[in-house]
Structure formats: C-alpha cells, structure tokens
mmCIF file of C-alpha atoms in Angstrom:
data_model
loop_
_atom_site.group_PDB
_atom_site.id
_atom_site.type_symbol
_atom_site.label_atom_id
_atom_site.label_comp_id
_atom_site.label_asym_id
_atom_site.label_seq_id
_atom_site.Cartn_x
_atom_site.Cartn_y
_atom_site.Cartn_z
ATOM 1 C CA MET A 631 0.000 0.000 0.000
ATOM 2 C CA VAL A 632 1.241 3.463 -0.878
ATOM 3 C CA ARG A 633 1.058 5.799 2.124
ATOM 4 C CA TRP A 634 -1.323 8.728 1.945
ATOM 5 C CA GLU A 635 0.903 11.765 1.402
ATOM 6 C CA PRO A 636 -1.135 14.954 1.290
ATOM 7 C CA GLY A 637 0.193 17.465 -1.218
ATOM 8 C CA THR A 638 3.312 15.493 -2.102
ATOM 9 C CA LYS A 639 2.535 15.503 -5.792
ATOM 10 C CA GLU A 640 1.975 19.246 -5.871
ATOM 11 C CA ARG A 641 5.119 19.891 -3.816
ATOM 12 C CA LEU A 642 7.096 17.836 -6.334
ATOM 13 C CA ARG A 643 5.464 19.684 -9.228
ATOM 14 C CA ALA A 644 6.262 23.124 -7.782
ATOM 15 C CA ALA A 645 9.862 22.078 -7.103
ATOM 16 C CA ALA A 646 10.214 20.684 -10.638
ATOM 17 C CA LEU A 647 8.904 23.876 -12.253
ATOM 18 C CA GLU A 648 11.308 25.975 -10.221
ATOM 19 C CA LEU A 649 14.319 23.816 -11.149
ATOM 20 C CA PHE A 650 13.308 23.510 -14.836
ATOM 21 C CA ALA A 651 12.974 27.305 -15.043
ATOM 22 C CA ALA A 652 16.272 27.947 -13.242
ATOM 23 C CA HIS A 653 18.516 25.296 -14.809
ATOM 24 C CA GLY A 654 16.665 24.023 -17.896
ATOM 25 C CA PHE A 655 14.503 20.929 -18.347
ATOM 26 C CA GLU A 656 17.280 18.701 -19.687
ATOM 27 C CA GLN A 657 19.694 19.688 -16.924
ATOM 28 C CA THR A 658 17.295 18.762 -14.111
ATOM 29 C CA THR A 659 16.977 15.177 -12.843
ATOM 30 C CA ALA A 660 14.098 13.516 -11.014
ATOM 31 C CA ALA A 661 16.447 12.901 -8.046
ATOM 32 C CA GLU A 662 17.278 16.608 -7.815
ATOM 33 C CA ILE A 663 13.606 17.541 -7.892
ATOM 34 C CA ALA A 664 12.811 15.101 -5.094
ATOM 35 C CA GLN A 665 15.826 16.067 -2.989
ATOM 36 C CA SER A 666 14.988 19.772 -3.209
ATOM 37 C CA VAL A 667 11.842 19.093 -1.166
ATOM 38 C CA GLY A 668 13.370 16.440 1.089
ATOM 39 C CA LEU A 669 11.939 13.433 -0.766
ATOM 40 C CA THR A 670 13.476 10.458 -2.550
ATOM 41 C CA GLU A 671 13.659 9.745 -6.267
ATOM 42 C CA ARG A 672 11.479 6.711 -5.588
ATOM 43 C CA THR A 673 8.743 8.970 -4.207
ATOM 44 C CA PHE A 674 9.017 11.117 -7.357
ATOM 45 C CA PHE A 675 8.396 8.059 -9.542
ATOM 46 C CA ARG A 676 5.385 7.064 -7.447
ATOM 47 C CA HIS A 677 3.737 10.284 -8.646
ATOM 48 C CA PHE A 678 5.151 10.835 -12.146
ATOM 49 C CA GLY A 679 6.202 8.322 -14.823
ATOM 50 C CA ASP A 680 9.054 10.634 -15.816
ATOM 51 C CA LYS A 681 9.990 14.291 -15.445
ATOM 52 C CA ARG A 682 8.169 15.220 -18.667
ATOM 53 C CA GLU A 683 4.930 14.030 -17.076
ATOM 54 C CA VAL A 684 5.205 16.893 -14.552
ATOM 55 C CA LEU A 685 4.384 19.207 -17.473
ATOM 56 C CA PHE A 686 1.870 17.032 -19.347
ATOM 57 C CA ASP A 687 0.030 14.852 -16.809
ATOM 58 C CA GLY A 688 -3.341 16.633 -16.996
ATOM 59 C CA GLN A 689 -3.783 15.767 -20.680
ATOM 60 C CA ALA A 690 -6.556 13.154 -20.324
ATOM 61 C CA ASP A 691 -8.675 15.430 -18.091
ATOM 62 C CA TYR A 692 -8.080 18.357 -20.438
ATOM 63 C CA LEU A 693 -9.346 16.362 -23.433
ATOM 64 C CA GLN A 694 -12.271 15.021 -21.394
ATOM 65 C CA ALA A 695 -13.364 18.636 -20.782
ATOM 66 C CA TYR A 696 -13.800 19.108 -24.552
ATOM 67 C CA THR A 697 -15.929 15.967 -24.754
ATOM 68 C CA ASP A 698 -17.999 16.905 -21.701
ATOM 69 C CA GLY A 699 -18.490 20.440 -22.994
ATOM 70 C CA VAL A 700 -19.808 19.266 -26.360
ATOM 71 C CA GLY A 701 -22.113 16.860 -24.527
ATOM 72 C CA ALA A 702 -23.404 19.678 -22.292
ATOM 73 C CA ALA A 703 -24.633 21.828 -25.210
ATOM 74 C CA ARG A 704 -28.425 22.011 -25.507
ATOM 75 C CA GLU A 705 -30.189 19.456 -27.678
ATOM 76 C CA ASP A 706 -30.757 21.696 -30.714
ATOM 77 C CA ALA A 707 -27.350 23.389 -30.479
ATOM 78 C CA SER A 708 -25.517 24.307 -33.689
ATOM 79 C CA ALA A 709 -21.953 23.053 -34.226
ATOM 80 C CA PHE A 710 -20.734 26.525 -33.288
ATOM 81 C CA GLU A 711 -22.662 26.421 -30.018
ATOM 82 C CA MET A 712 -21.229 22.962 -29.251
ATOM 83 C CA ILE A 713 -17.724 24.358 -29.749
ATOM 84 C CA SER A 714 -18.546 27.344 -27.529
ATOM 85 C CA SER A 715 -19.812 24.964 -24.862
ATOM 86 C CA ALA A 716 -16.654 22.829 -25.141
ATOM 87 C CA LEU A 717 -14.361 25.835 -24.814
ATOM 88 C CA ALA A 718 -16.350 27.111 -21.835
ATOM 89 C CA ALA A 719 -15.826 23.734 -20.134
ATOM 90 C CA VAL A 720 -12.098 23.830 -20.886
ATOM 91 C CA ALA A 721 -11.866 27.446 -19.670
ATOM 92 C CA GLU A 722 -13.054 26.334 -16.216
ATOM 93 C CA ARG A 723 -9.805 24.383 -15.913
ATOM 94 C CA PHE A 724 -7.778 27.581 -16.384
ATOM 95 C CA GLY A 725 -8.665 29.656 -13.325
ATOM 96 C CA GLU A 726 -6.681 32.567 -11.897
ATOM 97 C CA ASP A 727 -4.875 30.306 -9.414
ATOM 98 C CA ARG A 728 -3.404 28.398 -12.342
ATOM 99 C CA ARG A 729 -2.189 31.368 -14.416
ATOM 100 C CA PRO A 730 1.236 31.819 -12.684
ATOM 101 C CA TYR A 731 1.939 28.093 -13.094
ATOM 102 C CA SER A 732 0.910 28.197 -16.776
ATOM 103 C CA ARG A 733 3.203 31.172 -17.425
ATOM 104 C CA ILE A 734 6.253 29.426 -15.975
ATOM 105 C CA ARG A 735 5.333 26.178 -17.728
ATOM 106 C CA LYS A 736 5.156 28.031 -21.047
ATOM 107 C CA GLN A 737 8.653 29.500 -20.566
ATOM 108 C CA ILE A 738 10.055 26.039 -19.858
ATOM 109 C CA ILE A 739 8.338 24.551 -22.915
ATOM 110 C CA ASP A 740 9.333 27.399 -25.257
ATOM 111 C CA ALA A 741 12.983 26.872 -24.272
ATOM 112 C CA ASN A 742 12.985 23.187 -25.272
ATOM 113 C CA PRO A 743 12.178 22.120 -28.883
ATOM 114 C CA ALA A 744 11.150 18.560 -27.922
ATOM 115 C CA LEU A 745 8.699 19.871 -25.310
ATOM 116 C CA ALA A 746 7.423 22.481 -27.781
ATOM 117 C CA GLU A 747 6.771 19.725 -30.335
ATOM 118 C CA ARG A 748 4.855 17.743 -27.695
ATOM 119 C CA GLU A 749 2.845 20.852 -26.763
ATOM 120 C CA LEU A 750 2.032 21.492 -30.436
ATOM 121 C CA HIS A 751 0.705 17.942 -30.645
ATOM 122 C CA LYS A 752 -1.968 18.858 -28.084
ATOM 123 C CA ARG A 753 -3.618 21.009 -30.771
ATOM 124 C CA SER A 754 -4.271 18.037 -33.051
ATOM 125 C CA GLU A 755 -5.381 15.903 -30.091
ATOM 126 C CA ALA A 756 -7.878 18.598 -29.091
ATOM 127 C CA ALA A 757 -9.159 18.811 -32.679
ATOM 128 C CA ALA A 758 -9.531 15.028 -32.940
ATOM 129 C CA THR A 759 -11.341 14.879 -29.576
ATOM 130 C CA LEU A 760 -13.712 17.676 -30.594
ATOM 131 C CA ALA A 761 -14.422 16.035 -33.965
ATOM 132 C CA ALA A 762 -15.283 12.727 -32.280
ATOM 133 C CA ALA A 763 -17.583 14.486 -29.784
ATOM 134 C CA LEU A 764 -19.321 16.394 -32.604
ATOM 135 C CA HIS A 765 -19.810 13.182 -34.596
ATOM 136 C CA ALA A 766 -21.379 11.637 -31.485
ATOM 137 C CA ARG A 767 -23.825 14.576 -31.424
ATOM 138 C CA GLY A 768 -24.763 13.932 -35.059
ATOM 139 C CA VAL A 769 -22.716 16.716 -36.704
ATOM 140 C CA THR A 770 -21.746 15.574 -40.194
ATOM 141 C CA GLU A 771 -18.619 16.173 -42.295
ATOM 142 C CA PRO A 772 -17.124 18.506 -43.300
ATOM 143 C CA THR A 773 -18.791 20.709 -40.657
ATOM 144 C CA ALA A 774 -17.483 18.532 -37.813
ATOM 145 C CA THR A 775 -13.863 18.909 -38.949
ATOM 146 C CA LEU A 776 -14.228 22.626 -39.707
ATOM 147 C CA ALA A 777 -15.776 23.193 -36.271
ATOM 148 C CA ALA A 778 -13.272 20.984 -34.425
ATOM 149 C CA GLU A 779 -10.247 22.622 -36.058
ATOM 150 C CA SER A 780 -11.697 26.076 -35.428
ATOM 151 C CA GLY A 781 -12.242 25.168 -31.784
ATOM 152 C CA ALA A 782 -8.676 23.893 -31.373
ATOM 153 C CA THR A 783 -7.308 27.030 -33.061
ATOM 154 C CA ALA A 784 -9.470 29.303 -30.910
ATOM 155 C CA PHE A 785 -8.255 27.619 -27.722
ATOM 156 C CA GLY A 786 -4.612 27.915 -28.848
ATOM 157 C CA ILE A 787 -5.000 31.634 -29.547
ATOM 158 C CA ALA A 788 -6.867 32.199 -26.280
ATOM 159 C CA PHE A 789 -4.246 30.331 -24.267
ATOM 160 C CA THR A 790 -1.400 32.357 -25.836
ATOM 161 C CA GLN A 791 -3.199 35.559 -24.843
ATOM 162 C CA TRP A 792 -4.063 34.309 -21.352
ATOM 163 C CA VAL A 793 -0.437 33.646 -20.356
ATOM 164 C CA ARG A 794 0.865 37.011 -21.580
ATOM 165 C CA ALA A 795 2.514 39.029 -18.799
ATOM 166 C CA ASP A 796 0.094 41.972 -19.097
ATOM 167 C CA GLU A 797 -3.126 40.023 -19.737
ATOM 168 C CA THR A 798 -5.872 40.493 -17.130
ATOM 169 C CA ARG A 799 -8.987 39.078 -18.850
ATOM 170 C CA THR A 800 -10.136 35.674 -17.614
ATOM 171 C CA MET A 801 -9.789 32.663 -19.926
ATOM 172 C CA ALA A 802 -13.593 32.620 -20.388
ATOM 173 C CA GLN A 803 -13.577 36.281 -21.484
ATOM 174 C CA ILE A 804 -10.686 35.722 -23.884
ATOM 175 C CA ILE A 805 -12.401 32.695 -25.418
ATOM 176 C CA ASP A 806 -15.590 34.730 -25.944
ATOM 177 C CA ASP A 807 -13.535 37.417 -27.684
ATOM 178 C CA VAL A 808 -11.713 34.939 -29.932
ATOM 179 C CA LEU A 809 -14.976 33.216 -30.914
ATOM 180 C CA ALA A 810 -16.460 36.623 -31.792
ATOM 181 C CA GLN A 811 -13.392 37.300 -33.949
ATOM 182 C CA LEU A 812 -13.807 33.915 -35.632
ATOM 183 C CA ARG A 813 -17.378 34.854 -36.485
ATOM 184 C CA SER A 814 -16.455 38.257 -37.854
ATOM 185 C CA PHE A 815 -13.688 36.680 -39.962
ATOM 186 C CA ALA A 816 -16.153 34.294 -41.588
ATOM 187 C CA VAL A 817 -19.083 36.671 -42.054
ATOM 188 C CA PRO A 818 -19.528 37.616 -45.750
ATOM 189 C CA GLY A 819 -17.678 40.888 -46.370
ATOM 190 C CA MET B 777 27.368 19.226 -67.795
ATOM 191 C CA VAL B 778 24.249 17.175 -67.143
ATOM 192 C CA ARG B 779 22.752 15.958 -70.424
ATOM 193 C CA TRP B 780 19.311 17.234 -71.355
ATOM 194 C CA GLU B 781 16.992 14.327 -70.677
ATOM 195 C CA PRO B 782 13.440 15.158 -71.667
ATOM 196 C CA GLY B 783 10.900 13.681 -69.287
ATOM 197 C CA THR B 784 13.416 11.654 -67.295
ATOM 198 C CA LYS B 785 12.258 13.054 -63.977
ATOM 199 C CA GLU B 786 8.625 12.302 -64.707
ATOM 200 C CA ARG B 787 9.462 8.792 -65.959
ATOM 201 C CA LEU B 788 11.291 8.165 -62.689
ATOM 202 C CA ARG B 789 8.390 9.562 -60.700
ATOM 203 C CA ALA B 790 5.823 7.387 -62.473
ATOM 204 C CA ALA B 791 8.004 4.298 -61.998
ATOM 205 C CA ALA B 792 8.507 5.107 -58.307
ATOM 206 C CA LEU B 793 4.775 5.516 -57.676
ATOM 207 C CA GLU B 794 4.049 2.198 -59.359
ATOM 208 C CA LEU B 795 6.677 0.346 -57.317
ATOM 209 C CA PHE B 796 5.744 2.057 -54.026
ATOM 210 C CA ALA B 797 2.106 1.110 -54.589
ATOM 211 C CA ALA B 798 2.915 -2.476 -55.560
ATOM 212 C CA HIS B 799 5.634 -3.350 -53.020
ATOM 213 C CA GLY B 800 5.492 -0.624 -50.358
ATOM 214 C CA PHE B 801 7.570 2.514 -49.904
ATOM 215 C CA GLU B 802 10.122 0.960 -47.524
ATOM 216 C CA GLN B 803 10.619 -2.111 -49.706
ATOM 217 C CA THR B 804 11.473 -0.122 -52.852
ATOM 218 C CA THR B 805 15.019 1.163 -53.489
ATOM 219 C CA ALA B 806 16.150 4.054 -55.673
ATOM 220 C CA ALA B 807 18.170 1.561 -57.763
ATOM 221 C CA GLU B 808 15.044 -0.524 -58.430
ATOM 222 C CA ILE B 809 13.086 2.550 -59.486
ATOM 223 C CA ALA B 810 15.815 3.614 -61.923
ATOM 224 C CA GLN B 811 16.318 0.097 -63.295
ATOM 225 C CA SER B 812 12.612 -0.366 -63.949
ATOM 226 C CA VAL B 813 12.831 2.386 -66.591
ATOM 227 C CA GLY B 814 16.313 1.469 -67.874
ATOM 228 C CA LEU B 815 18.199 4.150 -65.950
ATOM 229 C CA THR B 816 20.954 4.084 -63.326
ATOM 230 C CA GLU B 817 20.715 4.856 -59.610
ATOM 231 C CA ARG B 818 23.061 7.797 -60.299
ATOM 232 C CA THR B 819 20.507 9.286 -62.696
ATOM 233 C CA PHE B 820 17.814 8.884 -60.032
ATOM 234 C CA PHE B 821 19.878 10.902 -57.564
ATOM 235 C CA ARG B 822 20.450 13.633 -60.154
ATOM 236 C CA HIS B 823 16.703 14.269 -60.028
ATOM 237 C CA PHE B 824 15.728 13.431 -56.436
ATOM 238 C CA GLY B 825 17.679 13.835 -53.187
ATOM 239 C CA ASP B 826 16.140 10.598 -51.913
ATOM 240 C CA LYS B 827 13.123 8.414 -52.670
ATOM 241 C CA ARG B 828 10.931 10.356 -50.246
ATOM 242 C CA GLU B 829 11.467 13.458 -52.361
ATOM 243 C CA VAL B 830 9.548 11.748 -55.198
ATOM 244 C CA LEU B 831 6.439 12.258 -53.053
ATOM 245 C CA PHE B 832 7.239 15.667 -51.535
ATOM 246 C CA ASP B 833 9.352 17.635 -54.026
ATOM 247 C CA GLY B 834 6.687 20.179 -55.040
ATOM 248 C CA GLN B 835 6.409 21.580 -51.509
ATOM 249 C CA ALA B 836 8.083 24.961 -52.067
ATOM 250 C CA ASP B 837 5.935 25.715 -55.141
ATOM 251 C CA TYR B 838 2.826 24.588 -53.291
ATOM 252 C CA LEU B 839 3.520 26.988 -50.405
ATOM 253 C CA GLN B 840 4.412 29.783 -52.842
ATOM 254 C CA ALA B 841 0.927 29.427 -54.357
ATOM 255 C CA TYR B 842 -0.604 30.347 -50.973
ATOM 256 C CA THR B 843 1.613 33.436 -50.743
ATOM 257 C CA ASP B 844 0.909 34.464 -54.352
ATOM 258 C CA GLY B 845 -2.823 33.923 -53.892
ATOM 259 C CA VAL B 846 -2.990 36.154 -50.819
ATOM 260 C CA GLY B 847 -0.983 38.780 -52.722
ATOM 261 C CA ALA B 848 -3.387 38.589 -55.677
ATOM 262 C CA ALA B 849 -6.476 39.514 -53.615
ATOM 263 C CA ARG B 850 -7.823 43.007 -54.318
ATOM 264 C CA GLU B 851 -6.556 45.897 -52.244
ATOM 265 C CA ASP B 852 -9.558 46.190 -49.926
ATOM 266 C CA ALA B 853 -10.068 42.432 -49.579
ATOM 267 C CA SER B 854 -11.181 41.003 -46.220
ATOM 268 C CA ALA B 855 -9.113 38.256 -44.590
ATOM 269 C CA PHE B 856 -11.712 35.760 -45.779
ATOM 270 C CA GLU B 857 -11.342 36.981 -49.364
ATOM 271 C CA MET B 858 -7.551 36.707 -49.102
ATOM 272 C CA ILE B 859 -7.920 33.091 -47.974
ATOM 273 C CA SER B 860 -10.358 32.424 -50.844
ATOM 274 C CA SER B 861 -7.848 33.908 -53.272
ATOM 275 C CA ALA B 862 -5.020 31.803 -51.820
ATOM 276 C CA LEU B 863 -7.034 28.587 -52.079
ATOM 277 C CA ALA B 864 -8.031 29.443 -55.651
ATOM 278 C CA ALA B 865 -4.331 29.815 -56.519
ATOM 279 C CA VAL B 866 -3.517 26.486 -54.875
ATOM 280 C CA ALA B 867 -6.463 24.807 -56.623
ATOM 281 C CA GLU B 868 -4.900 25.639 -60.005
ATOM 282 C CA ARG B 869 -2.078 23.262 -59.107
ATOM 283 C CA PHE B 870 -4.550 20.391 -58.704
ATOM 284 C CA GLY B 871 -5.933 19.923 -62.204
ATOM 285 C CA GLU B 872 -7.676 16.844 -63.583
ATOM 286 C CA ASP B 873 -4.424 15.495 -65.072
ATOM 287 C CA ARG B 874 -2.993 15.327 -61.568
ATOM 288 C CA ARG B 875 -5.893 13.580 -59.824
ATOM 289 C CA PRO B 876 -4.888 9.954 -60.680
ATOM 290 C CA TYR B 877 -1.348 10.650 -59.432
ATOM 291 C CA SER B 878 -2.673 12.244 -56.230
ATOM 292 C CA ARG B 879 -4.903 9.238 -55.572
ATOM 293 C CA ILE B 880 -2.031 6.750 -55.834
ATOM 294 C CA ARG B 881 0.239 9.023 -53.826
ATOM 295 C CA LYS B 882 -2.367 9.172 -51.050
ATOM 296 C CA GLN B 883 -2.566 5.354 -50.873
ATOM 297 C CA ILE B 884 1.211 5.137 -50.537
ATOM 298 C CA ILE B 885 1.302 7.778 -47.822
ATOM 299 C CA ASP B 886 -1.622 6.313 -45.863
ATOM 300 C CA ALA B 887 0.188 2.959 -45.761
ATOM 301 C CA ASN B 888 3.331 4.395 -44.136
ATOM 302 C CA PRO B 889 3.163 6.167 -40.736
ATOM 303 C CA ALA B 890 6.387 8.182 -41.271
ATOM 304 C CA LEU B 891 5.110 9.490 -44.610
ATOM 305 C CA ALA B 892 1.709 10.226 -43.064
ATOM 306 C CA GLU B 893 3.418 12.252 -40.316
ATOM 307 C CA ARG B 894 5.351 14.222 -42.964
ATOM 308 C CA GLU B 895 2.137 14.827 -44.914
ATOM 309 C CA LEU B 896 0.380 16.034 -41.759
ATOM 310 C CA HIS B 897 3.205 18.517 -41.257
ATOM 311 C CA LYS B 898 2.216 20.188 -44.536
ATOM 312 C CA ARG B 899 -0.924 21.447 -42.800
ATOM 313 C CA SER B 900 1.037 23.494 -40.265
ATOM 314 C CA GLU B 901 3.423 24.706 -42.981
ATOM 315 C CA ALA B 902 0.460 25.897 -45.059
ATOM 316 C CA ALA B 903 -1.029 27.660 -42.007
ATOM 317 C CA ALA B 904 2.292 29.364 -41.170
ATOM 318 C CA THR B 905 2.751 30.459 -44.808
ATOM 319 C CA LEU B 906 -0.788 31.863 -44.942
ATOM 320 C CA ALA B 907 -0.357 33.695 -41.625
ATOM 321 C CA ALA B 908 2.877 35.334 -42.869
ATOM 322 C CA ALA B 909 1.206 36.391 -46.134
ATOM 323 C CA LEU B 910 -1.778 37.836 -44.244
ATOM 324 C CA HIS B 911 0.524 39.770 -41.895
ATOM 325 C CA ALA B 912 2.274 41.185 -44.986
ATOM 326 C CA ARG B 913 -1.135 42.402 -46.178
ATOM 327 C CA GLY B 914 -1.746 44.148 -42.856
ATOM 328 C CA VAL B 915 -4.119 41.607 -41.283
ATOM 329 C CA THR B 916 -3.691 41.756 -37.483
ATOM 330 C CA GLU B 917 -3.844 39.055 -34.825
ATOM 331 C CA PRO B 918 -5.805 37.043 -33.900
ATOM 332 C CA THR B 919 -7.651 37.331 -37.223
ATOM 333 C CA ALA B 920 -4.539 36.346 -39.209
ATOM 334 C CA THR B 921 -4.105 33.106 -37.269
ATOM 335 C CA LEU B 922 -7.841 32.297 -37.304
ATOM 336 C CA ALA B 923 -7.926 32.891 -41.071
ATOM 337 C CA ALA B 924 -4.686 31.013 -41.788
ATOM 338 C CA GLU B 925 -5.729 27.979 -39.755
ATOM 339 C CA SER B 926 -9.170 27.981 -41.361
ATOM 340 C CA GLY B 927 -7.553 28.138 -44.803
ATOM 341 C CA ALA B 928 -5.233 25.232 -44.046
ATOM 342 C CA THR B 929 -8.139 23.196 -42.656
ATOM 343 C CA ALA B 930 -10.331 23.999 -45.671
ATOM 344 C CA PHE B 931 -7.613 22.877 -48.086
ATOM 345 C CA GLY B 932 -7.088 19.647 -46.137
ATOM 346 C CA ILE B 933 -10.811 18.840 -46.232
ATOM 347 C CA ALA B 934 -11.050 19.757 -49.923
ATOM 348 C CA PHE B 935 -8.051 17.616 -50.824
ATOM 349 C CA THR B 936 -9.477 14.603 -48.960
ATOM 350 C CA GLN B 937 -12.715 14.955 -50.937
ATOM 351 C CA TRP B 938 -10.929 15.560 -54.267
ATOM 352 C CA VAL B 939 -8.996 12.263 -54.159
ATOM 353 C CA ARG B 940 -12.030 10.131 -53.269
ATOM 354 C CA ALA B 941 -12.674 7.424 -55.838
ATOM 355 C CA ASP B 942 -16.185 8.676 -56.702
ATOM 356 C CA GLU B 943 -15.490 12.427 -56.575
ATOM 357 C CA THR B 944 -16.059 14.319 -59.843
ATOM 358 C CA ARG B 945 -16.128 18.001 -58.763
ATOM 359 C CA THR B 946 -13.002 19.991 -59.603
ATOM 360 C CA MET B 947 -10.719 21.134 -56.793
ATOM 361 C CA ALA B 948 -11.910 24.729 -57.311
ATOM 362 C CA GLN B 949 -15.557 23.652 -56.933
ATOM 363 C CA ILE B 950 -14.814 21.628 -53.823
ATOM 364 C CA ILE B 951 -12.922 24.544 -52.245
ATOM 365 C CA ASP B 952 -15.870 26.857 -52.924
ATOM 366 C CA ASP B 953 -18.185 24.355 -51.250
ATOM 367 C CA VAL B 954 -15.929 23.952 -48.191
ATOM 368 C CA LEU B 955 -15.556 27.729 -47.773
ATOM 369 C CA ALA B 956 -19.341 28.072 -47.942
ATOM 370 C CA GLN B 957 -19.609 25.388 -45.237
ATOM 371 C CA LEU B 958 -17.053 27.261 -43.129
ATOM 372 C CA ARG B 959 -19.208 30.385 -43.395
ATOM 373 C CA SER B 960 -22.394 28.605 -42.475
ATOM 374 C CA PHE B 961 -20.681 26.981 -39.487
ATOM 375 C CA ALA B 962 -19.623 30.380 -38.137
ATOM 376 C CA VAL B 963 -22.821 32.328 -38.881
ATOM 377 C CA PRO B 964 -24.728 33.125 -35.651
ATOM 378 C CA GLY B 965 -27.358 30.420 -35.090
#
C-alpha cells in the first residue's frame, strides 16, 4: 500500500517547475527535484512516470473537458454552439490560481524544442477529440472537422493571450472574444 | 554538364509511384526505381535527393501558391477573401491530369506512418505560410491566425474529398463548397 501523502505531488510539481525554469529541463533530474523538497527519487516516480509528465500529466482530463463540454450543449445546439460549450468547459480548468503556473510552464516549454513539439501535438489531439464528440452529437462532415479545427485554433489563440505578462482578462472572457473574432472573420464581407 | 533528358524526372516519378504502390515505400530502393525504366541509380539521384522526395518535391511551389494567392487579392479584400484567393491559386495546381497521381500518392502515404506524419506537417506549414502572407497584407492578430488555420483546414478537407474514388467536382468547386460550409458553421445560429 502506498502511504497517503497529502500534497506530495503538488510539492514535487512546484519544485520541478522551479528547477526547470532555473537550470533548464534537460539539466534537471528527477532525483534533484525530489531532494529539493526532502523526498526520494522513488517517491518522485510514485507520482510521475518521468519528469516530462510533470508538465503534461493533466492531458486526459483536459481532453475530457472538450468531450464533456460538447455533450453539455443544448439538444438543438448548432456546431458553433457545441464548440462554444466545449471551450467554456475547458476554460473552467484555467482559473486565476493556475495562471502563474501556466506562465512558468510556457517559458520552460518554449525553451525546449522537444517539449514544444509535444505541446504542439496537443492542438491536433484537441481537434480530434472535438471532432469525435461532434460526430457523437450527429454533426456531419465537413462541418465537424471545420468546427473541431476552429475550436482547437481558438483555444490555442486564447491560451497564448491568457499567459501574456500583461493580460488580465479571464480565460472565459478571452475565449468569448476569440470566438467573436472567428465569427467576424467568416461573415460575408 | 548534365545531359538534357526530356521527361526523365517524370518517368522516374511514375516508376517510383508504381513500385511504391505495388511493393510498399520501404521495400522499394532508388536503384530498383531507376532500373525499372532502364536508368541508373546515379541518374535517379540527379533528379531526387532521396526516394521520399519523389512524393514531396513540389512543396516549395505549393507553399508559394498560398503566398501568391494572398498577394493577388484586391486591395480592400477582407481576410476571408484573401484566404479564398489563396485557395483558388492552390487549386490551379490540382488539375484533372494530376488527380490519378494524387490518388495513388495518397494510398502510398496512408500505408506508411512516417510518410503520413510528414504529410500532416504540410498542414502546419500551409497555415504558417498563410499567416505570414496575411501579416504582410496588414491583417492583425488574432484574425490572421484564425484565417490562416481555417484556410489550411479547408484545403485539407477539400483535398481529402478531391482524391475520393467517386469524386467528380473539380478542386476549385470543392474549395468553394468547403468555404461556404465554413461560413455557415460560423454564422450566428
């Protein structure tokens, strides 16, 4: 039985972020992360498969939010409304308490091409998840793909704005703004 | 001096496609391709850097068509009209004479994960090229990214439809249809 260790995972995560930011992701070992908060490497590996997982371990929940959000749209919702609902569900995961963490995480990822490639991959995973959820709601092609790709793009743009140093709007506000801009782009000129 | 060899490159390309389709991309060597049309491996490498280039060598021209198409839009064009103009320019590269080749090429690529990954990468290259061309025309963010990503998605959808066995619409017609579907997706419900 693994002992119940309140907050251990989040202590390890905070320590990892600090060391990655200070010394670089490649230069930091799991043992160093653990030692910096008085824990053993073995404890680190009870919580994370590897040090990369510190930065990417919420992926399944993140994708589930897209699926849940599409499912939560009202019965006669348009594809656009399903995407809005999905992005609103995802936005709930990006509250103010998370913004400082997301800013540091972004710096670490931008400094490492392999991590940046992995992060970029999240865009296509989000689009594929959205497309599957839209198909399940009866949205046909090519609307499902157009909507899913637009949703993934909108989230990417919103996230980039949200982590900017001088940005004060909430994620939900930014997403509303980006969706309005998507609409005005596509409206006949 | 390299001798003038009319049609050699296209003979090599046709032979390569046939062998890739029959035996698989990995199982076919440059020497086999050359020999199948009575040429030497050395001649093959005068025309293609490697056998993968047989499938991807038009990439620079393809991306240039996006840039040229955005540049060709009228002075007061909206971002949507610039994307329409870009896709119209790209569509000219996909004439009826090319459709049989594109269909075989797609089968070869779908059968090989590394080639499929490379093909997928063309989507982000198209989006980046479109975004740069839109910036050059004064389109600001986030509209430039929304428009560029929508354009890349629309081309991907159109191409998938164009190579279907039973598809008879021209690429230009399909692109018009997909752009109309993009508009109706984004119109307020």
